[in-house]
mmCIF file of C-alpha atoms in Angstrom:
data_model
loop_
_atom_site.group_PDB
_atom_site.id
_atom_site.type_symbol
_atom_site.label_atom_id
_atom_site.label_comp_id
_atom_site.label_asym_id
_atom_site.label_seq_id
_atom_site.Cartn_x
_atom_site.Cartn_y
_atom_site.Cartn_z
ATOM 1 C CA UNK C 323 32.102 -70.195 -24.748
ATOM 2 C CA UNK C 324 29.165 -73.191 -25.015
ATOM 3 C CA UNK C 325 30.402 -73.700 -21.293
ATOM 4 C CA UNK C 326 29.989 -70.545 -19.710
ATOM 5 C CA UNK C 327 27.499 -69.347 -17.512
ATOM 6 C CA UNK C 328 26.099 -66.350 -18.590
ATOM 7 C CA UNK C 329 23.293 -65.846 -16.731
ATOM 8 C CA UNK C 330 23.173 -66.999 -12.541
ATOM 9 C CA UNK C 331 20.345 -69.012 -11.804
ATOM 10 C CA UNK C 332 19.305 -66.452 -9.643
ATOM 11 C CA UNK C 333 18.935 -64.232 -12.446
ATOM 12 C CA UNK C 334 16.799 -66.480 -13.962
ATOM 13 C CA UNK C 335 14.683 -67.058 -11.279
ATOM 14 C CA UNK C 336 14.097 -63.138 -11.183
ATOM 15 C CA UNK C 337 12.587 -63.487 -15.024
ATOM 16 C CA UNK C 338 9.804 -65.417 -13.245
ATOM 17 C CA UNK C 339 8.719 -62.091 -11.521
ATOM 18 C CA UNK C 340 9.776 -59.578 -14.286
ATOM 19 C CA UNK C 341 6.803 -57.826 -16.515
ATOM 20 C CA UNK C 342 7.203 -55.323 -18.864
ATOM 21 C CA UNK C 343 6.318 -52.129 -18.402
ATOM 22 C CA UNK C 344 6.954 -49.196 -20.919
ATOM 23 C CA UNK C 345 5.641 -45.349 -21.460
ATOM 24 C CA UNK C 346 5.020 -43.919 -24.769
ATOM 25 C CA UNK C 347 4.413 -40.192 -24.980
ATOM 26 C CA UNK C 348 5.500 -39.271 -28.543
ATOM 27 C CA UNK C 349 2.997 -38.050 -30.793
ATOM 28 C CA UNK C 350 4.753 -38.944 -33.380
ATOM 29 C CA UNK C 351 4.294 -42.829 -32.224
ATOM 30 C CA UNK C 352 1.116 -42.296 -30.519
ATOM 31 C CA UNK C 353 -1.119 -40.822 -33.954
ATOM 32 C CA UNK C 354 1.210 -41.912 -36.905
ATOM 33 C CA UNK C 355 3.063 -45.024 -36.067
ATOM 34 C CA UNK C 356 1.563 -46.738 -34.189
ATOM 35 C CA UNK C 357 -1.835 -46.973 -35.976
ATOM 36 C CA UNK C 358 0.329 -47.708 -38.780
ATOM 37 C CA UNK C 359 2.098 -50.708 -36.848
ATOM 38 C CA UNK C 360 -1.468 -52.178 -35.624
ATOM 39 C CA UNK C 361 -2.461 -52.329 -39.086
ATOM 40 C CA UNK C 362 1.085 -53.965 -40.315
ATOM 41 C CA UNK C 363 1.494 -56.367 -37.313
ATOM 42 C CA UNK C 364 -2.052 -58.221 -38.648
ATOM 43 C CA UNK C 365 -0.350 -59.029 -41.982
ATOM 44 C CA UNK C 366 2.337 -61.197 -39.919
ATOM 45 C CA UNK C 367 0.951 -64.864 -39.388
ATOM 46 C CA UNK C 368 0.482 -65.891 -35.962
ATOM 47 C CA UNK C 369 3.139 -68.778 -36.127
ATOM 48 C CA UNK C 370 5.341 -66.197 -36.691
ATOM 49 C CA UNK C 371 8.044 -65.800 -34.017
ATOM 50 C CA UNK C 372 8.622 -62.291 -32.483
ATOM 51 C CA UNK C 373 12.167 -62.708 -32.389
ATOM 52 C CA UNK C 374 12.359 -63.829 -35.765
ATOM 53 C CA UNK C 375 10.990 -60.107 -36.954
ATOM 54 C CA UNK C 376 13.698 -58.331 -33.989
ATOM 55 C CA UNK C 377 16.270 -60.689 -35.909
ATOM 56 C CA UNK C 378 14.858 -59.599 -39.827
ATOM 57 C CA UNK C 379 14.743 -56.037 -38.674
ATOM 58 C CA UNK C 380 18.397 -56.172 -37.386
ATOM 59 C CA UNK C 381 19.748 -57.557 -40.358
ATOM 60 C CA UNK C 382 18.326 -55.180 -42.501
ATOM 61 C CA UNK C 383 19.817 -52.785 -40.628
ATOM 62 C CA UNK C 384 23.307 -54.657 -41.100
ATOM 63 C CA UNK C 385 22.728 -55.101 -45.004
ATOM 64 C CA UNK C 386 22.764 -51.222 -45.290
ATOM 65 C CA UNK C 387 25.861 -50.683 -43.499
ATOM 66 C CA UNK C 388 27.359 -53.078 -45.504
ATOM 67 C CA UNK C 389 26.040 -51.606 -48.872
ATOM 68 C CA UNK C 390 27.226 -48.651 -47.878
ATOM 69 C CA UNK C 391 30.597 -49.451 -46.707
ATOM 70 C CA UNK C 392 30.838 -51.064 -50.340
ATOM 71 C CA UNK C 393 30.119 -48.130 -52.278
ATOM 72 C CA UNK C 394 31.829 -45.719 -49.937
ATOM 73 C CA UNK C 395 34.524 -47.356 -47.818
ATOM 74 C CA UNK C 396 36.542 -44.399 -46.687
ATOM 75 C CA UNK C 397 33.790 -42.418 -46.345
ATOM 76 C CA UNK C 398 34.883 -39.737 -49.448
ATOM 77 C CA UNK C 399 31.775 -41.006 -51.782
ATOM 78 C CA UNK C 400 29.913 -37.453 -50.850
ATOM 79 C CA UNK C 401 32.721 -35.250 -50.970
ATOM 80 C CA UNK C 402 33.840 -32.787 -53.971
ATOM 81 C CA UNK C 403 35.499 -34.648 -56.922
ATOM 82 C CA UNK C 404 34.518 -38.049 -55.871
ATOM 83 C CA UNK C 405 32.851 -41.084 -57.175
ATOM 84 C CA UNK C 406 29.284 -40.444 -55.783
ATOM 85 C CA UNK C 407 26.814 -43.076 -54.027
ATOM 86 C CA UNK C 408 24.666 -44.499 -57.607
ATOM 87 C CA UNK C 409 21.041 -43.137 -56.505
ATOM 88 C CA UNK C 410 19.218 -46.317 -56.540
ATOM 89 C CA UNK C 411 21.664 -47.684 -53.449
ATOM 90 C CA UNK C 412 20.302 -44.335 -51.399
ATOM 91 C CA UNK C 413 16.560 -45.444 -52.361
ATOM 92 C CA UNK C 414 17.383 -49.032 -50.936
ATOM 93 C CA UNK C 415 18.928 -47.625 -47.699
ATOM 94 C CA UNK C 416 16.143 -45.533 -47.232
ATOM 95 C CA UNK C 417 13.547 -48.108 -48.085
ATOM 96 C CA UNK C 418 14.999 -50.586 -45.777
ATOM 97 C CA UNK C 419 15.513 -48.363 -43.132
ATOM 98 C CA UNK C 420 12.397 -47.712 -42.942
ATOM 99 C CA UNK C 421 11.212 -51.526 -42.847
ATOM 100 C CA UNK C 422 13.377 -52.347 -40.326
ATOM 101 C CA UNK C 423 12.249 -49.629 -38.383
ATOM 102 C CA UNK C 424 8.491 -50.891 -38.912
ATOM 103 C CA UNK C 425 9.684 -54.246 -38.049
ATOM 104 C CA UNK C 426 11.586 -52.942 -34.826
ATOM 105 C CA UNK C 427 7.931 -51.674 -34.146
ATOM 106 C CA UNK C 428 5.499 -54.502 -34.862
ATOM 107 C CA UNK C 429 8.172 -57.179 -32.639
ATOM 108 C CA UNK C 430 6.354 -56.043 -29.553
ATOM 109 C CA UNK C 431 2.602 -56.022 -30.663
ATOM 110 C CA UNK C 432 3.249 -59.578 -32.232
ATOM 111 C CA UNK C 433 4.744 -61.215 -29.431
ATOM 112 C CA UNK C 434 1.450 -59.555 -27.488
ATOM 113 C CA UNK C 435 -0.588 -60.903 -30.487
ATOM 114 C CA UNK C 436 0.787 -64.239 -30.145
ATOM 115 C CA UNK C 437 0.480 -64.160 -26.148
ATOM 116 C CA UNK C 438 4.766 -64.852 -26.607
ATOM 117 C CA UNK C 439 5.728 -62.069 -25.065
ATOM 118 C CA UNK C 440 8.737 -62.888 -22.678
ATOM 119 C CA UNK C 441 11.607 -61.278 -20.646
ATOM 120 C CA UNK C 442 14.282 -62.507 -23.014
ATOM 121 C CA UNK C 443 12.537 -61.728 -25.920
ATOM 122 C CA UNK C 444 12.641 -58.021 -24.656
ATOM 123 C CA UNK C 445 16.561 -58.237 -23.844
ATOM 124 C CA UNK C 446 16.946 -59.908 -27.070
ATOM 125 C CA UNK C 447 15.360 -56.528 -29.035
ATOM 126 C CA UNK C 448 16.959 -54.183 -26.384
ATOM 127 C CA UNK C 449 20.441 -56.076 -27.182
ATOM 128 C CA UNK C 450 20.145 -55.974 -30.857
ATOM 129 C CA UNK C 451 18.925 -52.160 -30.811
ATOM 130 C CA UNK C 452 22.191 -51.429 -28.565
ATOM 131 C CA UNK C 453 24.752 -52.766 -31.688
ATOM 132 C CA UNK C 454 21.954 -51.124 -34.817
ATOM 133 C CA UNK C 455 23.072 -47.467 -32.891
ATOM 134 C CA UNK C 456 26.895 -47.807 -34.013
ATOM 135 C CA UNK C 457 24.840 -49.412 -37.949
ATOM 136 C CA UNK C 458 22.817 -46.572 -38.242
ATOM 137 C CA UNK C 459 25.058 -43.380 -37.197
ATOM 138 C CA UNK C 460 27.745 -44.992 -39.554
ATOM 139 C CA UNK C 461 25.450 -45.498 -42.448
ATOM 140 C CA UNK C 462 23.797 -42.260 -42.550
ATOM 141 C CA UNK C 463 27.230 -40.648 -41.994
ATOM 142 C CA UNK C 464 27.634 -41.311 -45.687
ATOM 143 C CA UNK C 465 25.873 -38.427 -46.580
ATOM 144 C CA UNK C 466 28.151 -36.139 -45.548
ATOM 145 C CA UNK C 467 31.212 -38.238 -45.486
ATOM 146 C CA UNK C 468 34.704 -36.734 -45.031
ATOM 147 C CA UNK C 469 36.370 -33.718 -46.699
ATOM 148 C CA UNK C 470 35.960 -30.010 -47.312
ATOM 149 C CA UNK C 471 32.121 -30.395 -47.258
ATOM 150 C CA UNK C 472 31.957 -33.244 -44.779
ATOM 151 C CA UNK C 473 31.943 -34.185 -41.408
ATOM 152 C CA UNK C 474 35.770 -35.313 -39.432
ATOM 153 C CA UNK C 475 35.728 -38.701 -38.315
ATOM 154 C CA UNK C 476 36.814 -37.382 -34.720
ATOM 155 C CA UNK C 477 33.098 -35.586 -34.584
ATOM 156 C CA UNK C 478 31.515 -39.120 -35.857
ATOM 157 C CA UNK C 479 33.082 -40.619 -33.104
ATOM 158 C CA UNK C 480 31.891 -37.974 -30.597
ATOM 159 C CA UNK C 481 28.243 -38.333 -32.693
ATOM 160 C CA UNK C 482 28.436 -42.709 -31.747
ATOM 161 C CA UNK C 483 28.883 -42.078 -27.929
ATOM 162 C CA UNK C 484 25.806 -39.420 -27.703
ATOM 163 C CA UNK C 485 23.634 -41.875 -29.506
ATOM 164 C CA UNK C 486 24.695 -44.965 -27.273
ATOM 165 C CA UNK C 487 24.625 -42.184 -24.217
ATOM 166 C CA UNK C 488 21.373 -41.766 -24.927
ATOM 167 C CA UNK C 489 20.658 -45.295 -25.533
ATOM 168 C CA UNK C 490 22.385 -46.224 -22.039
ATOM 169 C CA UNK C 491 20.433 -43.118 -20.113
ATOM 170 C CA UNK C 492 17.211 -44.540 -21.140
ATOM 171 C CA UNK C 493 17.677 -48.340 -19.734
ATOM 172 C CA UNK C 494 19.007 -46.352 -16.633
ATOM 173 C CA UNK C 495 15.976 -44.761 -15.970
ATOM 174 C CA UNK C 496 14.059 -47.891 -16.540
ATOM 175 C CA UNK C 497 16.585 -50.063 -14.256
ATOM 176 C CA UNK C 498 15.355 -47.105 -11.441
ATOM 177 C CA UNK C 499 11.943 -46.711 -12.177
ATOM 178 C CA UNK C 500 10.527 -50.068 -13.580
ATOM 179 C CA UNK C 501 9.361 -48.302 -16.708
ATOM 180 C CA UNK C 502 10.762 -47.866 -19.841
ATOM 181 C CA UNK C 503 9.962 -44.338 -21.024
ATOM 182 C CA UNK C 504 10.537 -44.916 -24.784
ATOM 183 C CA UNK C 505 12.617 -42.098 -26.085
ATOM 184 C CA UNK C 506 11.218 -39.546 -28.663
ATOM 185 C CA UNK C 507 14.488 -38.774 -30.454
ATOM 186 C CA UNK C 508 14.501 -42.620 -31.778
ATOM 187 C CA UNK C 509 11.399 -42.172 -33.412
ATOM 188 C CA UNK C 510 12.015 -38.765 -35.389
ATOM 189 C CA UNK C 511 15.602 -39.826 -35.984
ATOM 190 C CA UNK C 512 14.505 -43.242 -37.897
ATOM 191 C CA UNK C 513 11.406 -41.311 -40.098
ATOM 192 C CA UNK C 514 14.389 -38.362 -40.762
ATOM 193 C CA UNK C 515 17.191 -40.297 -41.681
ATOM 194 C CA UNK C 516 14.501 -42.516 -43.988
ATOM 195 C CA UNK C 517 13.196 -39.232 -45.553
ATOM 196 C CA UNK C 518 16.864 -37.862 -46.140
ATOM 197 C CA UNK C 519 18.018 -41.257 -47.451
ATOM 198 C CA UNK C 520 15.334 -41.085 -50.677
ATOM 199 C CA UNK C 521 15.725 -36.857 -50.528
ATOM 200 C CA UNK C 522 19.767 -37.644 -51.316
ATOM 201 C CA UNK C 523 18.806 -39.686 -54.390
ATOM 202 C CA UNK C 524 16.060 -37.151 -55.718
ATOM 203 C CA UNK C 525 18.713 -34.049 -55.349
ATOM 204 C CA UNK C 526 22.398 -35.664 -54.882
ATOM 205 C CA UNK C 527 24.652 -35.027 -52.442
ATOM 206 C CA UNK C 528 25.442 -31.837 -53.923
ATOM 207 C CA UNK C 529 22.555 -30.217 -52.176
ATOM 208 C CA UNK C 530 24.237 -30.714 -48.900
ATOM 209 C CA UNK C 531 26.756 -28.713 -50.177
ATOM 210 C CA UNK C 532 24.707 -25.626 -50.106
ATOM 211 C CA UNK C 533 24.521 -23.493 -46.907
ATOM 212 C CA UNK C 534 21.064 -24.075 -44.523
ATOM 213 C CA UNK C 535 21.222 -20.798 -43.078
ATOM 214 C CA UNK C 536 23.867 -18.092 -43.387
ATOM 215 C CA UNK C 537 26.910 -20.070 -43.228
ATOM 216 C CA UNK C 538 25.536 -22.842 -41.385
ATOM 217 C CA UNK C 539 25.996 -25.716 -43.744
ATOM 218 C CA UNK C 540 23.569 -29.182 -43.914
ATOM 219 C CA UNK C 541 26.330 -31.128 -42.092
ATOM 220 C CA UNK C 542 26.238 -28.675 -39.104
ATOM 221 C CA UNK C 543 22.349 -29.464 -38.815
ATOM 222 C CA UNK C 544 23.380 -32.836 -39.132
ATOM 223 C CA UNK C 545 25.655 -32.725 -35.809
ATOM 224 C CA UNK C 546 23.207 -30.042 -33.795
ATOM 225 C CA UNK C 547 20.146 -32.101 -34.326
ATOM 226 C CA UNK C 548 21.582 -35.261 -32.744
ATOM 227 C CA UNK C 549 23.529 -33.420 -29.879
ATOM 228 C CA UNK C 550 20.490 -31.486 -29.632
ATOM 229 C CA UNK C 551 18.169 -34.010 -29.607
ATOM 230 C CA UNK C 552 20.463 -35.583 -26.474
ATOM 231 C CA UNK C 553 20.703 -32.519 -24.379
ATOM 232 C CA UNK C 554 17.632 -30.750 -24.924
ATOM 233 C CA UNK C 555 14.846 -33.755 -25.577
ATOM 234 C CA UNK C 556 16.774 -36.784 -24.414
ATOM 235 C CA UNK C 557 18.621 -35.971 -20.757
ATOM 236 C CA UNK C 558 15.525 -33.474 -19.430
ATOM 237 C CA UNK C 559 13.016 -35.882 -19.877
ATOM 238 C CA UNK C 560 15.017 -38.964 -18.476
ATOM 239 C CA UNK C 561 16.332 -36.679 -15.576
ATOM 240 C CA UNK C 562 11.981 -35.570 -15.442
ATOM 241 C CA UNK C 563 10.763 -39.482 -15.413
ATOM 242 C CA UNK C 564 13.270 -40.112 -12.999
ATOM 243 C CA UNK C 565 12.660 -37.858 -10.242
ATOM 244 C CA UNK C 566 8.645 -37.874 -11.038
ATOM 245 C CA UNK C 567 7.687 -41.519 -11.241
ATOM 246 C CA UNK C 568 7.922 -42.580 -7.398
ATOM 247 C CA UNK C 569 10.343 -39.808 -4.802
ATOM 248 C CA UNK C 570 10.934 -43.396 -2.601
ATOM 249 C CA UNK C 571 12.334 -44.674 -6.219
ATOM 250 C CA UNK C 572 15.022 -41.542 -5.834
ATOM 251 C CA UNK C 573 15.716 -41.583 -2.514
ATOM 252 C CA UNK C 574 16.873 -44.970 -2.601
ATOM 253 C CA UNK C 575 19.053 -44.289 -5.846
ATOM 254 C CA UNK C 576 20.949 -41.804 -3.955
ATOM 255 C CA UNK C 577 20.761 -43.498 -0.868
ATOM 256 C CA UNK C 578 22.394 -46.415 -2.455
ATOM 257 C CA UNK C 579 25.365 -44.734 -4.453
ATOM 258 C CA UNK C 580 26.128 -42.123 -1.243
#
């Protein structure tokens, strides 16, 4: 493994040439985060390595998963009957969720800070991010768990391969336009499943229970808003970057894999 050449030297001769360049249109980011992130990112000493904060928010994002899988390892904590999830464990989720979503945030603006900022830094966040999309769906799958009141494993799976979908589609459009058009569903999706995490411990799983509308229960919002999310939010406005940023970009995409 020590041996093996990853990367060809031509590859690395192409990080010589390679800038970042990346689009943020959600308003979400733009008014609330953001501001929120420039004010954070100033708390961080300068010594401080970028990658070391992609690395601490990663990890955080690992110790959930694993809290969770110790209090509910089959995935039955949430349903009917059960031994439920103690409430201070969904607090900590939540809370750390949220930090390592902060800290997933503030990466970028130190290594800018710093003047660190480097291609492998950025594949080094883009490759952690690509394993925390299997941490978090599992996690927050908890919730609802399996049985009567829960969601099947088969429809978790299906949930995993929309996320990375959307995950993949995104670094598609960037490998064809040069830009990274940072998706809105990741930043709604990490303040939601924060918020839910703490909601959980204030009214118990239970509450899921209940119907949301009619007979469409809390776990069926659950599955819409992330397949939702994909379709409706996610695939227009990759497919809409795409054919907008440069028509030469395009023609030579098709051109190429005619």
């Amino acid at each position: 493994m020590a041996g093996y050449e990853y990367v060809s030297p031509e590859q690395l001769a192409g990080f010589d040439k390679y800038k970042y360049s990346a689009v943020d249109t959600n308003p979400l980011s733009l008014y609330v985060m953001h501001p929120f992130w420039n004010t954070i990112v100033k708390v961080f000493p300068t010594w401080l390595a970028p990658n070391l904060i992609t690395f601490s928010g990663f990890l955080l994002v690992v110790f959930n998963f694993l809290l969770m899988a110790y209090f509910d390892p089959d995935f039955y904590a949430s349903a009917p009957g059960h031994k439920h999830v103690p409430d201070w464990v969904w607090i900590v989720v939540g809370i750390l969720n949220f930090v390592a979503y902060t800290l997933d945030g503030v990466d970028g603006k130190q290594a800018r800070r710093t003047n660190s900022s480097t291609p492998l830094g950025e594949l080094f966040d883009h490759g952690l991010d690509s394993w925390s999309c299997v941490y978090f769906v599992v996690t927050v799958y908890s919730i609802f768990g399996r049985g009567s009141t829960g969601v099947s494993v088969f429809v978790l799976y299906l949930l995993l391969w929309v996320v990375l979908f959307s995950f993949i589609l995104s670094h598609w459009e960037k490998y064809n336009t040069g830009i990274l058009f940072l998706p809105w569903g990741y930043d709604i999706s990490q303040v939601t499943i924060s918020f839910v995490y703490i909601v959980t411990a204030v009214v118990g799983v239970e509450a899921w229970y209940e119907p949301f509308l009619f007979n469409f229960l809390y776990r069926d919002l659950f599955t819409a808003m992330i397949i939702g999310c994909a379709l409706c939010v996610t695939l227009p406005m990759s497919l809409l970057n795409f054919f907008s940023v440069d028509p030469l970009v395009t023609f030579r995409y098709f051109r190429a894999t005619s």
